[in-house]
XYZ file of C-alpha atoms in Angstrom:
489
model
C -18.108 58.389 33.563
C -18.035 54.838 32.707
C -16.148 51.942 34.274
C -14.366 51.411 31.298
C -12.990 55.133 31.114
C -11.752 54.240 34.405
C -10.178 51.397 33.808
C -6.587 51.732 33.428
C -5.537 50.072 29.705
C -2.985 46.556 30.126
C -0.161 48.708 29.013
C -1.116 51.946 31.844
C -2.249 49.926 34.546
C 1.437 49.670 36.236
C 2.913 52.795 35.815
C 6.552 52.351 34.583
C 6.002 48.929 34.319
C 7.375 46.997 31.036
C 4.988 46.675 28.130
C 2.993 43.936 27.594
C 4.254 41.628 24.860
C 2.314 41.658 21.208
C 0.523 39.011 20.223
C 2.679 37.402 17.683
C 1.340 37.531 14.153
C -1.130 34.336 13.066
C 0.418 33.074 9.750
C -1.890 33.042 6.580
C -4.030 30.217 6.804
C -2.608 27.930 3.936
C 0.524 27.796 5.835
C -1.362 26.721 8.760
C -0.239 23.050 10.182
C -4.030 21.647 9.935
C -4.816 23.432 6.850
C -1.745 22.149 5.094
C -1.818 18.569 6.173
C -5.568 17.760 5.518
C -5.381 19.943 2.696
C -2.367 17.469 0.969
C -4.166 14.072 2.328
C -7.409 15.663 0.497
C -5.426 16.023 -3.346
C -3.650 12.975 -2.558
C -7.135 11.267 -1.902
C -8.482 12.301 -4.635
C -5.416 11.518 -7.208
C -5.447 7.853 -5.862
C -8.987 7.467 -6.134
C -8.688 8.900 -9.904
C -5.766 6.541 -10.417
C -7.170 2.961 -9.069
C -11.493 3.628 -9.845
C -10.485 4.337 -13.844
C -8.078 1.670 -13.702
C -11.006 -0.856 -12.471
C -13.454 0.873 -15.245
C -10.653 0.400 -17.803
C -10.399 -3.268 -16.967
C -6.883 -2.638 -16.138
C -7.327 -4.395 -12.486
C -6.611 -8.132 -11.618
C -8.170 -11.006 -10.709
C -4.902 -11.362 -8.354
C -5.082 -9.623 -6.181
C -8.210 -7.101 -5.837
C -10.466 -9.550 -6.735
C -9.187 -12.233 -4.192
C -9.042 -9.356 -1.563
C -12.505 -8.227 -2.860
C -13.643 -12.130 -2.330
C -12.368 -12.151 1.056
C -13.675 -8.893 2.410
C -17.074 -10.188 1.110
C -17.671 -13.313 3.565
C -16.398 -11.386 6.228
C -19.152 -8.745 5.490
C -21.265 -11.944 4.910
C -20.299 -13.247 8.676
C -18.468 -15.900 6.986
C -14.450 -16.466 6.565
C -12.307 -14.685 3.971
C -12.673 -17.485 1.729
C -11.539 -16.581 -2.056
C -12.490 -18.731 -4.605
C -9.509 -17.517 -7.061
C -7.181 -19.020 -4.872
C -8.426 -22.192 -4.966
C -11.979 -23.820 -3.298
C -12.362 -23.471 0.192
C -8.848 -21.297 0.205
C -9.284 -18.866 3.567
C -7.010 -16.067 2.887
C -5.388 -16.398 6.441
C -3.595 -19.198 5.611
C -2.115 -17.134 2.893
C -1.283 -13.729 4.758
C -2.205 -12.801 8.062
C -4.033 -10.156 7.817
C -7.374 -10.114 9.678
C -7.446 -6.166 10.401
C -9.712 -6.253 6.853
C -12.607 -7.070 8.739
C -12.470 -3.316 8.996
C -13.393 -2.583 5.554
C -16.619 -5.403 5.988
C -19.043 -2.896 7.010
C -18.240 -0.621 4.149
C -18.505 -3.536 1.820
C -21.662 -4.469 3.108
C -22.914 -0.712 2.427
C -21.438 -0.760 -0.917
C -20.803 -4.041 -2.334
C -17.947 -3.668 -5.345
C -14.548 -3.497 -5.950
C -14.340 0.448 -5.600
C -15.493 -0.144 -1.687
C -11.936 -1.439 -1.374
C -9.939 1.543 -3.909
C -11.437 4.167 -2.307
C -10.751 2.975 1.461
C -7.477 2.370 0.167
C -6.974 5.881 -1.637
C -7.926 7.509 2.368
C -5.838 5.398 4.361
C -2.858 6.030 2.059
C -3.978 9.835 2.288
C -4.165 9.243 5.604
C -0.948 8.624 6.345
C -0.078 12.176 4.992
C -1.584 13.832 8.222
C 0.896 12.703 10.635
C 4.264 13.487 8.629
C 3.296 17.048 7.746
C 1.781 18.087 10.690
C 5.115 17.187 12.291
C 7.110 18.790 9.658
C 5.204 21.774 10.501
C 6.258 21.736 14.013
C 9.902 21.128 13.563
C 10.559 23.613 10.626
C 7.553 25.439 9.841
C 5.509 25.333 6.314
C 8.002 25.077 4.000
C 9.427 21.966 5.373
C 5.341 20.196 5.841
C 4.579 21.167 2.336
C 8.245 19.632 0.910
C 7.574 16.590 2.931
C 4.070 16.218 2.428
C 4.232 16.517 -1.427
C 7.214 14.399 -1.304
C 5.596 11.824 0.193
C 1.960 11.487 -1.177
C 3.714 11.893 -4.555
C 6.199 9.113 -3.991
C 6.698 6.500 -6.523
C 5.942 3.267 -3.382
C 2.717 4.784 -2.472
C 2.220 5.098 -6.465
C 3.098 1.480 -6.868
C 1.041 0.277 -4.380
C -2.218 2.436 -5.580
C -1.401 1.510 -9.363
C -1.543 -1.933 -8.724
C -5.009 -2.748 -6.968
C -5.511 -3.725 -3.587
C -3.155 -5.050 -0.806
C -3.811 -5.133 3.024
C -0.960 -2.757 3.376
C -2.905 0.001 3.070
C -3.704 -0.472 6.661
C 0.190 -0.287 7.491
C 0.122 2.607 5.767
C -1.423 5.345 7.980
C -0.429 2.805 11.377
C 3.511 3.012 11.009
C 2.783 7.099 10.084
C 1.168 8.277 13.267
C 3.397 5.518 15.226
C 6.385 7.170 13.850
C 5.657 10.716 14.517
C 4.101 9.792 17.736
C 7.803 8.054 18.237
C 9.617 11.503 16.615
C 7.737 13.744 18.860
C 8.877 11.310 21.909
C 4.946 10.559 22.509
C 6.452 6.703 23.422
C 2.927 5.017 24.665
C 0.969 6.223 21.260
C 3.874 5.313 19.644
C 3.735 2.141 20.612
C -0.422 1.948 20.478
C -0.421 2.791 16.941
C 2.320 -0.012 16.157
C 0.983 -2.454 18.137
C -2.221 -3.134 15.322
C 0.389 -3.687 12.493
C 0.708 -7.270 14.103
C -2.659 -7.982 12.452
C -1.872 -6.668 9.188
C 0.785 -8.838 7.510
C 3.386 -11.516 9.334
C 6.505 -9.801 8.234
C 5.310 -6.473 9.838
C 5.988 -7.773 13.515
C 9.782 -7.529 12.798
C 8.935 -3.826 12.053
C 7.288 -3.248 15.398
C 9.971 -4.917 17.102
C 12.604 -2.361 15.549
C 10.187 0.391 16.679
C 10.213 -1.369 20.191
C 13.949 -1.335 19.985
C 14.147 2.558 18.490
C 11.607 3.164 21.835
C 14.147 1.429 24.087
C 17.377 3.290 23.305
C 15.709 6.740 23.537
C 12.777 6.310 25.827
C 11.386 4.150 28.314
C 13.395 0.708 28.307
C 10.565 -1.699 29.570
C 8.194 -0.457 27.153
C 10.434 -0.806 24.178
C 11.463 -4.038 25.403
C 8.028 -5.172 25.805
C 6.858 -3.953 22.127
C 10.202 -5.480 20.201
C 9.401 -8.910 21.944
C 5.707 -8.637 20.886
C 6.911 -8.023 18.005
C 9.238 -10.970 17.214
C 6.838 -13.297 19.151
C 4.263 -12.083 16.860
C 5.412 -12.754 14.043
C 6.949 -16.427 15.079
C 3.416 -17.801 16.020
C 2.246 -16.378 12.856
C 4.029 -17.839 11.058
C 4.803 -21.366 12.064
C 1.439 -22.059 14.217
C -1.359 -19.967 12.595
C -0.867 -19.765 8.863
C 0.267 -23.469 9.130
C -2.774 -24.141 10.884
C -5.372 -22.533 8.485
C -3.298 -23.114 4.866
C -4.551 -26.069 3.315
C -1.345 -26.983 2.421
C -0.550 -26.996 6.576
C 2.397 -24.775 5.776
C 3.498 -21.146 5.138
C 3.357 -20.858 1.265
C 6.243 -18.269 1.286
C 8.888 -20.175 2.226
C 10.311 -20.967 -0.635
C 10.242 -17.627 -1.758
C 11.930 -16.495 0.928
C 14.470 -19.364 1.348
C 14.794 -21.181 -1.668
C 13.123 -21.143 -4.792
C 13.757 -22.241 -8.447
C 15.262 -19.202 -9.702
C 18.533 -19.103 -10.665
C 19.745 -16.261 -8.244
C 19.352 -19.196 -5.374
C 21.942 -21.711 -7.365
C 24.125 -21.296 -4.208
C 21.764 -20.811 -1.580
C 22.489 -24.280 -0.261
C 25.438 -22.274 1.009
C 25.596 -19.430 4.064
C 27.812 -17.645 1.826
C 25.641 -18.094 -1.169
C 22.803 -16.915 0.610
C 24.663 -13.770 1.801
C 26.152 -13.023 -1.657
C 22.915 -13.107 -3.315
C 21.307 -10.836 -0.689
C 23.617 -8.435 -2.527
C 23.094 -9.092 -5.701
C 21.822 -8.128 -8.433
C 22.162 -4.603 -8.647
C 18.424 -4.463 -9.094
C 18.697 -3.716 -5.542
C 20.588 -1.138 -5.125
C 18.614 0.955 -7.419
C 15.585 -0.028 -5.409
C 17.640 1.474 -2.367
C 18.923 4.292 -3.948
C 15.125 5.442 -5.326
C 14.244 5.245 -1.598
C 16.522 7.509 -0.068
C 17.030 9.925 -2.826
C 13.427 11.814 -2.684
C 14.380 12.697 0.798
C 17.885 14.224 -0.313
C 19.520 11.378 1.520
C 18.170 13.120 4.746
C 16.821 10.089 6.115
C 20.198 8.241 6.993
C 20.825 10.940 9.773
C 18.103 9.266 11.829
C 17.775 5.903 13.785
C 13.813 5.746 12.482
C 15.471 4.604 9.027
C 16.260 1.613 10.791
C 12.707 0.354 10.603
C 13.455 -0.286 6.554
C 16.126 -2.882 7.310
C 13.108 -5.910 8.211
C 11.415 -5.252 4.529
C 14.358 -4.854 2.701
C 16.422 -7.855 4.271
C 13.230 -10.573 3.801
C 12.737 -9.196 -0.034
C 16.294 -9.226 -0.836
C 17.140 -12.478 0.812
C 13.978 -13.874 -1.482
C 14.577 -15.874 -4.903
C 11.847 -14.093 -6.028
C 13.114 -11.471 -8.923
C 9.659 -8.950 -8.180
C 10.881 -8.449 -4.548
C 14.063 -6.893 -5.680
C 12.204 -4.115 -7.459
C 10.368 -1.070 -7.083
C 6.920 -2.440 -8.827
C 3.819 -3.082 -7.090
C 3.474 -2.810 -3.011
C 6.078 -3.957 -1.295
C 8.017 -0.968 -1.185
C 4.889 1.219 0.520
C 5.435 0.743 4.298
C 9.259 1.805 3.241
C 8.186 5.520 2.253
C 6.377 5.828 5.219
C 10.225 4.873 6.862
C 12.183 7.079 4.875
C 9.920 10.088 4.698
C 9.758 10.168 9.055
C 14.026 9.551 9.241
C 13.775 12.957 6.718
C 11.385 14.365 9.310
C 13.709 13.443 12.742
C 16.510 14.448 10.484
C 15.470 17.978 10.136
C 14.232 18.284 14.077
C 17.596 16.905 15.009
C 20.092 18.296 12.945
C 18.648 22.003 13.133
C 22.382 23.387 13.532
C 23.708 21.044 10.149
C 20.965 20.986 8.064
C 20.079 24.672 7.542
C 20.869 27.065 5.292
C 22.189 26.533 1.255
C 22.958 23.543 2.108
C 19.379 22.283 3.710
C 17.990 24.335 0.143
C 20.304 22.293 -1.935
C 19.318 18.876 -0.299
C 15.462 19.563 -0.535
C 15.850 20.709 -4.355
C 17.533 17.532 -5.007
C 15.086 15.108 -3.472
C 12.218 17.421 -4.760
C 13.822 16.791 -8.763
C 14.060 13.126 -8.103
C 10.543 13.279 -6.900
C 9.074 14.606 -10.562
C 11.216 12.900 -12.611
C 10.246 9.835 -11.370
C 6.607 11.029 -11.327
C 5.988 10.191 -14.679
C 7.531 6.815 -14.976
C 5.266 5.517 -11.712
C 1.865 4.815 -11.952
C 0.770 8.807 -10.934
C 1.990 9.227 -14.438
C -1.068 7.669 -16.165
C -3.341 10.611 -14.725
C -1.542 12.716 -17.520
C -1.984 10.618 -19.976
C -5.048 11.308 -22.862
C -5.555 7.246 -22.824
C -6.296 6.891 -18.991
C -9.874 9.296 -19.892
C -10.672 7.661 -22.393
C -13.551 4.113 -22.777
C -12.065 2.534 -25.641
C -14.328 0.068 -28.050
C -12.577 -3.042 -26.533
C -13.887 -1.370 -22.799
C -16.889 -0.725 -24.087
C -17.199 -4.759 -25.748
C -16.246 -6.153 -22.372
C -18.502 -4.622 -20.475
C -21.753 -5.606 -23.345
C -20.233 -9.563 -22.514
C -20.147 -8.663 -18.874
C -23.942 -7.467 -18.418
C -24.649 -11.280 -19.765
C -23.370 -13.033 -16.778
C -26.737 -13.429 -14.567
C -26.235 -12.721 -10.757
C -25.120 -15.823 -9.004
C -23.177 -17.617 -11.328
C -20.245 -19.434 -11.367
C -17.338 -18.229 -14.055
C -13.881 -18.931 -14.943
C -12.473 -16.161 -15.886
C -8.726 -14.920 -17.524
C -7.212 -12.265 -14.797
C -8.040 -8.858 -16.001
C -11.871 -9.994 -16.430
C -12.214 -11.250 -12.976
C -12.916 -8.555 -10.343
C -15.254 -7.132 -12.527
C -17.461 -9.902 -11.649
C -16.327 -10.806 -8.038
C -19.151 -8.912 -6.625
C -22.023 -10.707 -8.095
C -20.925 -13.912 -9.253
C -18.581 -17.161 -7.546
C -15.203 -16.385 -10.022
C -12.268 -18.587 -10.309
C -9.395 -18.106 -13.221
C -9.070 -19.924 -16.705
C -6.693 -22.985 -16.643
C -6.437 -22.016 -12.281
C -3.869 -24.943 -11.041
C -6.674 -25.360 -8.164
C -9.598 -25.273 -10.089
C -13.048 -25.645 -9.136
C -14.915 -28.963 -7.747
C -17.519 -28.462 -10.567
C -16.933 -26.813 -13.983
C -18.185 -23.500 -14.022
C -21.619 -22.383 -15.603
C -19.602 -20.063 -17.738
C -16.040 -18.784 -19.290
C -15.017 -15.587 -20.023
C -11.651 -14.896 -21.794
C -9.954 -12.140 -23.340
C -7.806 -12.458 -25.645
C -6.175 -9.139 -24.935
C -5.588 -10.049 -21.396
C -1.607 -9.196 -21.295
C -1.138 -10.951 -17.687
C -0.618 -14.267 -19.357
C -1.500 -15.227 -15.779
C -1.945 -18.186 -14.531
C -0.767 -19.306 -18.076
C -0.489 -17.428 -21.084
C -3.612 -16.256 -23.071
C -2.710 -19.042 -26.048
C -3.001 -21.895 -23.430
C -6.268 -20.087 -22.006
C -7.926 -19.996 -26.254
C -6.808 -23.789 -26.387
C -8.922 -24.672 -23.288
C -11.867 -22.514 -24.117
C -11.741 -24.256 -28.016
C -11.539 -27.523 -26.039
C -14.058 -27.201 -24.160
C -16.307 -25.889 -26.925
C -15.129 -29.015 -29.148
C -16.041 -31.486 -26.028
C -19.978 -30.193 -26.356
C -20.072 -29.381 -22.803
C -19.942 -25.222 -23.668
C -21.596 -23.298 -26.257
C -20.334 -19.931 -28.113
C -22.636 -17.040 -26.637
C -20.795 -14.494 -28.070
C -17.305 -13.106 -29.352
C -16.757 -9.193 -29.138
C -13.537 -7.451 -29.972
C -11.777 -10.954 -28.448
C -13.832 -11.001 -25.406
C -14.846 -14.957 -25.687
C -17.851 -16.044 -23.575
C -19.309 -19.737 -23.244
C -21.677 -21.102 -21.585
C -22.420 -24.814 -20.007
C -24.625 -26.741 -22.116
């Protein structure tokens, strides 16, 4: 007889004894926690990479601000400083933002010189940042909560914003604050606070962030190390910004000042006055839409945690600003705040298990799920839809024909749209630039179906390409479809 005949089975070999408990069931593996979170960041990945690399082929990009990013990134792959020659000669990008954790993206560049180096590392970090949230969803409520949060999330109209409109070294803040958070929601303290600790290197305003976190970390954790990260986080951002972007600007001052405290708009005509100032942080009600689009997605789940506090530094520096594109919801700025709101929703839901459950849980998720497609379309996501975002249209097609007759090397000015399709190969400023150039460029490139009208409108750019023409100094090469290119005699 064989020694497994005689051994007694689990549930036999104590006789009377309870049975042995079954192995619970594994669920099917799309509703898996891994499965479900890389499987989200992967579709999200490749929707912003779709969204940003035909916007770039569609000449829909900007000189400001991928190609002064793209200009930066490329002397630090070079060994050299982030120099960028579109804002101005000799203009080292920290003095403008402090942002030195691009040096990351330098050895990428070097691999793969271009502008689509930087949209596709910022279409995975965004993705990224879809990792953390779900797979924490996942653990607090199970699949149905990661997959409403994830899609919620990837698909929200901030992250949109920021992927529709080129490149910004938020990106990195991105995927930082969403594994800090979680780490800080799953009361993981000391990863919390490692995975804030780099957003100090990202952008100057992002230090009153971490010192929120640090606070947040305090009042529910360990005091000295909250305390410790909320003064490195204040500190931080003080020597930033009065000692090191004075120090490297060329102007030896923070440029953003007067954005931030004064300005010529006239939403600051009382700023002169603490009640002014206080009043027009309120106003206009621009603001309260921008609020309003923030915490509806999540069903207004996110005010039932303390996390939500982290918003409060972005929001009070953008609407204290004079500066009307602040207020909105266009372009970046309102990024790192998704990240915020979509982790509150997240503690929400592992907090309030005994509240939010039920019809009412159902009803709340349904909501912020409807807000989340009707605003899908009216956010840069939207274009993927869209016949015209597929299609190379003659004036495309014209552009890139003037393009190919740039030589390597050379020095252009350029009107906005036209520029980082050039910054990879060739020393580009802008057309009319307030800071221009110490010596005229070899050539200029304008379109006249460049819609920026930045830094001055397209009629002021014509007038100084027909000036120069008249002077002798530049010669008509060629004129396609409106693109206008000269060259130096």
């Amino acid at each position: 007889m064989s020694s497994s005949q005689l051994s007694p089975s689990p549930r036999t070999a104590v006789r009377g004894g309870p049975p042995s408990e079954p192995t619970p069931a594994q669920p099917p593996w799309w509703q898996r926690a891994r499965v479900q979170a890389w499987g989200l960041a992967g579709v999200f990945f490749a929707l912003y990479c779709c969204l940003s690399v035909r916007r770039q082929q569609r000449i829909l990009s900007t000189g400001f601000d991928l190609g002064i990013f793209e200009q930066g990134i490329r002397g630090y792959a070079h060994g050299h400083a982030p120099v960028s020659l579109l804002k101005g000669p000799g203009f080292d990008l920290l003095g403008d933002h402090f942002h030195p954790l691009l040096v990351l993206f330098a050895p990428f560049y070097r691999l793969f010189p271009g502008p689509l180096t930087l949209l596709v590392g910022q279409a995975a970090l965004t993705a990224l940042a879809v990792v953390p949230l779900v797979r924490w969803a996942h653990r607090v409520r199970g699949p149905w909560a990661a997959a409403w949060t994830g899609l919620g999330f990837g698909a929200s109209w901030g992250l949109a914003s920021m992927i529709g409109f080129d490149f910004h070294e938020v990106c990195l803040a991105v995927p930082l604050l969403a594994f800090a958070l979680a780490a800080a929601g799953q009361r993981r303290w000391r990863a919390a606070a490692l995975w804030g600790l780099p957003l100090l290197l990202v952008k100057e305003d992002l230090g009153l962030t971490l010192a929120v976190l640090g606070g947040c970390i305090a009042w529910k954790g360990p005091r000295r190390l909250g305390l410790a990260l909320a003064v490195a986080g204040v500190l931080g951002t003080l020597l930033e910004v009065l000692v090191i972007l004075p120090a490297v600007n060329q102007h030896g001052s923070f440029d953003y000042w007067n954005e931030i405290a004064g300005g010529s708009t006239a939403a600051t005509a009382h700023s002169g006055s603490l009640t002014g100032t206080v009043l027009h942080t309120f106003w206009p009600p621009e603001k309260y839409l921008t609020v309003l689009l923030l915490l509806a997605p999540t069903g207004f789940l996110a005010l039932r945690s303390p996390l939500v506090l982290l918003a409060l530094p972005t929001l009070g520096w953008r609407f204290v600003s004079a500066n009307p594109a602040y207020w909105g919801t266009a372009d970046h700025y309102s990024a790192v705040l998704m990240v915020v709101v979509w982790a509150s929703t997240v503690q929400a839901l592992d907090q309030h298990r005994e509240v939010l459950r039920g019809p009412r849980l159902r009803l709340r998720c349904g909501a912020g799920a409807l807000v989340t497609a009707v605003c899908l379309p009216l956010f840069p996501l939207g274009a993927l839809f869209l016949p015209g975002t597929w299609t190379t249209t003659a004036h495309v097609r014209a552009a890139h024909r003037v393009l190919d007759r740039i030589p390597d090397g050379a020095t252009v000015a350029s009107t906005d749209r036209l520029a980082p399709q050039l910054t990879d190969r060739a020393a580009v400023s802008l057309v009319c630039s307030p800071d221009p150039p110490t010596a005229p460029p070899d050539w200029i490139l304008v379109d006249r179906a460049d819609s920026t009208n930045f830094p001055c409108p397209i009629t002021t750019a014509l007038a100084v390409v027909a000036a120069d023409e008249r002077s002798g100094g530049y010669r008509l090469v060629t004129d396609q479809d409106g693109i206008v290119l000269l060259h130096r005699q």
